[in-house]
Structure formats: C-alpha cells, structure tokens
C-alpha cells in the first residue's frame, strides 16, 4: 500500500511539473500617450489561427504556442498596428513586457474629424489658411501663384513653413517670439498702404537683416516715400469675402517738412465661397513723418485691423 501511495504522488508531481512548463508568451498593452491599459486589443499570431483579446487591464497570455520564430500582430481600432518578431523556446514562457500602441492620425483624417486647439485660431498657424505668410504679398509671379492659387495647405516652397522666413516692417521683425511665424491678419486689408516692399528670396543678402532660409520681406511705411494723391477702389470676389473697398490718401512732403498717409479698408461677406464662412474685417492705417534735416526724420505708423471671420478646413475626399 505504501508503495502505491509513493507511486501515486510521484506521478502527480510529474504531471504538475509538465503542466507548469508551458510554451508561449505573455505581456501587457497600453496607450503610448496616457500609459493606460488597453482592453479588447486583438493579439494574433501570423499564419496561425491563434488569437485572443486583451483583458480590461491590458494583459494577455498564450500558453500553447509552437516553438520557433513567430510574428505577433497587435491590432486595435484607432491605433497603429504593431508587428513583433518573437522567438519561442520549448517549455518557456516569454515575457514581452509592456507593448505601447500609438494613435493612428490617418484615421482621423479619413473620418474628417477636425481637432482645433488654441493656436489654430491664429491667422498664421491654421492649416486652413488660404495663403502662406511670406508668399502672400511677394511680387514674385511664381510665389504669388503658389500662395493664391494653391494655398499653404497644399504647397510650401521647398517644404518650409513660414517660421523660416523673416517679415519686417520698418526694420522691425514681425515674426512672433513664441513660434517664429508672421501673423498677416495683424495688417491685412491694407494693400495700398503696404506696397513699398523689398523681397529677398532664399538666403540672398538683405540690406535689413540676416534673414531666414525662406527669404526676407521688408515693408517700409515712411510717409514721404508714398506717391502724393488719392486712391479709391471697390472690388468683388467669390473666395473668402464677397466685397472689398479701400481708400488711401498721401499728402507728400510739404514745405514745412511734414508728410502723412491715411488708408482705410473693409472686407466683408455674409457667406464666402464655402458654406458658413462669414467675413467682416476692417483696416485702418496712418503714417506721419516730420523731416528734421536732409539726413534725419521721425516717422509714426499706426495700424488697427479688427476682424471676425469663419474658416473652412482644407480636407478633401
């Protein structure tokens, strides 16, 4: 009888030992941004029928996997797929550790999901801007076509953003400090008053600054350099706004050494080319110059350009 019990426990011990020596792997799946566990993620082994879903805590485990080299596919809706080569050793459980999944941004684009952050409401940062910052007022024919016909959302010179350019008014850089981009909305609608420009393409030398790799643009608003006279214009369009009117008067330098320029403009639309894109922009400009001598003068320039507008997304089917 004693021999029977010894043999019985010996057999049970062997059975437990075999049961514990499984061949497979285990791990945990988390979100790469939040580091939170991801449940119901599909874990499958390529070229086999072995598949399972992760638990609520992100854990998974395969206990019976053929030894050798396999490919483990990790798939979840809204995340990029992960494919991992794994070498399985006989009677060993391999720990894959923590597997991170990254969000699939292309899914949002395909579903036309638009996410807006605070910087998207700036004239210069939004990808829906119809014109590129540096290109907007350039006199170069090619750059004008790129800006107005194609737009920044679909074309950039050499693939560079506007922070690689330098925009100046009277020698003062207008690029914003925190992101380096010029914001054209701060002086938009003053076409007549801002026509005195010098544009340097690329890294060519400039008389005003070292510039950037996308070029330098300098706008001069000295009242004495404007051609004396008055100008009134009225136009219509079918793009961002429906109507635009501008009026500008330049006095020229008088005998007392004074010169001034005033300009005002308005652009508006109950609805632009795209549905729901209203537009209401007002622009005011004044430049006053006092000539002190043949080599010295003082100039004051003031801009006021309040605007309210709705913008469309550049997404297409």
CSV table of N, CA, C and O in Angstrom, one decimal, residues 33-35 47 50 76 83 111 118 144 155 167-168 180 189 195 198 211 223 241-242 249 282 300 309-310:
chain,number,residue,atom,x,y,z
A,33,UNK,N,0.4,57.4,-25.2
A,33,UNK,CA,0.3,58.7,-24.6
A,33,UNK,C,-0.1,58.7,-23.1
A,33,UNK,O,0.6,59.4,-22.3
A,34,UNK,N,-1.2,58.1,-22.8
A,34,UNK,CA,-1.7,58.1,-21.5
A,34,UNK,C,-1.1,57.0,-20.6
A,34,UNK,O,-1.3,57.1,-19.4
A,35,UNK,N,-0.5,56.0,-21.2
A,35,UNK,CA,0.0,54.8,-20.4
A,35,UNK,C,-1.1,54.0,-19.7
A,35,UNK,O,-0.8,53.3,-18.8
A,47,UNK,N,-0.1,33.7,-39.6
A,47,UNK,CA,-0.1,32.3,-40.3
A,47,UNK,C,-0.6,31.2,-39.4
A,47,UNK,O,-0.3,30.0,-39.6
A,50,UNK,N,-4.3,31.2,-33.9
A,50,UNK,CA,-4.2,31.6,-32.5
A,50,UNK,C,-4.5,33.1,-32.4
A,50,UNK,O,-3.8,33.9,-33.1
A,76,UNK,N,-5.7,47.3,-32.9
A,76,UNK,CA,-6.9,47.9,-32.2
A,76,UNK,C,-7.4,49.1,-33.0
A,76,UNK,O,-6.6,49.8,-33.6
A,83,UNK,N,3.6,44.9,-35.2
A,83,UNK,CA,4.0,43.6,-35.6
A,83,UNK,C,5.4,43.3,-35.0
A,83,UNK,O,6.4,44.0,-35.3
A,111,UNK,N,-11.8,60.1,-41.5
A,111,UNK,CA,-13.2,60.3,-41.0
A,111,UNK,C,-13.5,61.8,-40.9
A,111,UNK,O,-14.6,62.1,-40.4
A,118,UNK,N,-5.9,76.0,-29.5
A,118,UNK,CA,-5.9,77.5,-29.4
A,118,UNK,C,-5.2,78.1,-30.5
A,118,UNK,O,-5.6,79.1,-31.1
A,144,UNK,N,3.4,84.2,-56.1
A,144,UNK,CA,2.0,84.6,-56.0
A,144,UNK,C,1.1,83.5,-56.4
A,144,UNK,O,0.0,83.3,-55.8
A,155,UNK,N,0.8,73.5,-50.7
A,155,UNK,CA,2.1,73.8,-51.3
A,155,UNK,C,2.9,74.7,-50.4
A,155,UNK,O,2.4,75.6,-49.8
A,167,UNK,N,9.9,88.5,-41.7
A,167,UNK,CA,9.0,89.5,-42.1
A,167,UNK,C,9.2,90.8,-41.3
A,167,UNK,O,9.2,90.7,-40.0
A,168,UNK,N,9.4,91.9,-41.9
A,168,UNK,CA,9.8,93.1,-41.2
A,168,UNK,C,9.0,94.3,-41.7
A,168,UNK,O,8.6,94.4,-42.9
A,180,UNK,N,7.8,82.0,-34.1
A,180,UNK,CA,8.6,82.5,-35.2
A,180,UNK,C,7.8,82.8,-36.5
A,180,UNK,O,8.4,83.1,-37.5
A,189,UNK,N,-5.6,93.6,-45.3
A,189,UNK,CA,-6.5,94.6,-45.9
A,189,UNK,C,-5.9,96.0,-46.2
A,189,UNK,O,-6.7,96.9,-46.6
A,195,UNK,N,2.5,98.7,-50.1
A,195,UNK,CA,3.0,98.3,-51.3
A,195,UNK,C,4.5,98.5,-51.4
A,195,UNK,O,5.2,98.0,-52.3
A,198,UNK,N,10.5,95.2,-50.2
A,198,UNK,CA,11.7,94.7,-50.8
A,198,UNK,C,11.8,93.2,-50.4
A,198,UNK,O,11.7,92.9,-49.2
A,211,UNK,N,18.2,87.5,-42.1
A,211,UNK,CA,17.1,86.7,-42.8
A,211,UNK,C,17.1,85.2,-42.5
A,211,UNK,O,17.8,84.7,-41.7
A,223,UNK,N,6.1,108.0,-44.6
A,223,UNK,CA,5.0,108.8,-45.3
A,223,UNK,C,5.6,109.5,-46.5
A,223,UNK,O,4.9,109.8,-47.5
A,241,UNK,N,-14.0,86.5,-49.1
A,241,UNK,CA,-15.0,87.5,-48.9
A,241,UNK,C,-15.7,87.9,-50.2
A,241,UNK,O,-15.1,87.6,-51.3
A,242,UNK,N,-16.8,88.6,-50.1
A,242,UNK,CA,-17.6,88.9,-51.4
A,242,UNK,C,-17.2,90.3,-51.9
A,242,UNK,O,-17.2,90.5,-53.1
A,249,UNK,N,-5.1,108.1,-49.0
A,249,UNK,CA,-4.6,109.4,-49.4
A,249,UNK,C,-3.2,109.7,-48.9
A,249,UNK,O,-2.9,109.5,-47.7
A,282,UNK,N,-12.1,95.0,-40.9
A,282,UNK,CA,-11.9,96.5,-41.0
A,282,UNK,C,-10.4,96.8,-40.8
A,282,UNK,O,-9.7,96.2,-40.0
A,300,UNK,N,5.9,108.1,-37.6
A,300,UNK,CA,5.0,107.4,-36.7
A,300,UNK,C,4.0,106.6,-37.6
A,300,UNK,O,3.4,107.2,-38.5
A,309,UNK,N,-14.0,86.3,-38.6
A,309,UNK,CA,-14.1,85.5,-39.8
A,309,UNK,C,-14.3,84.1,-39.4
A,309,UNK,O,-13.8,83.6,-38.4
A,310,UNK,N,-14.9,83.3,-40.3
A,310,UNK,CA,-15.1,81.9,-40.1
A,310,UNK,C,-14.2,81.2,-41.2
A,310,UNK,O,-14.1,81.8,-42.3
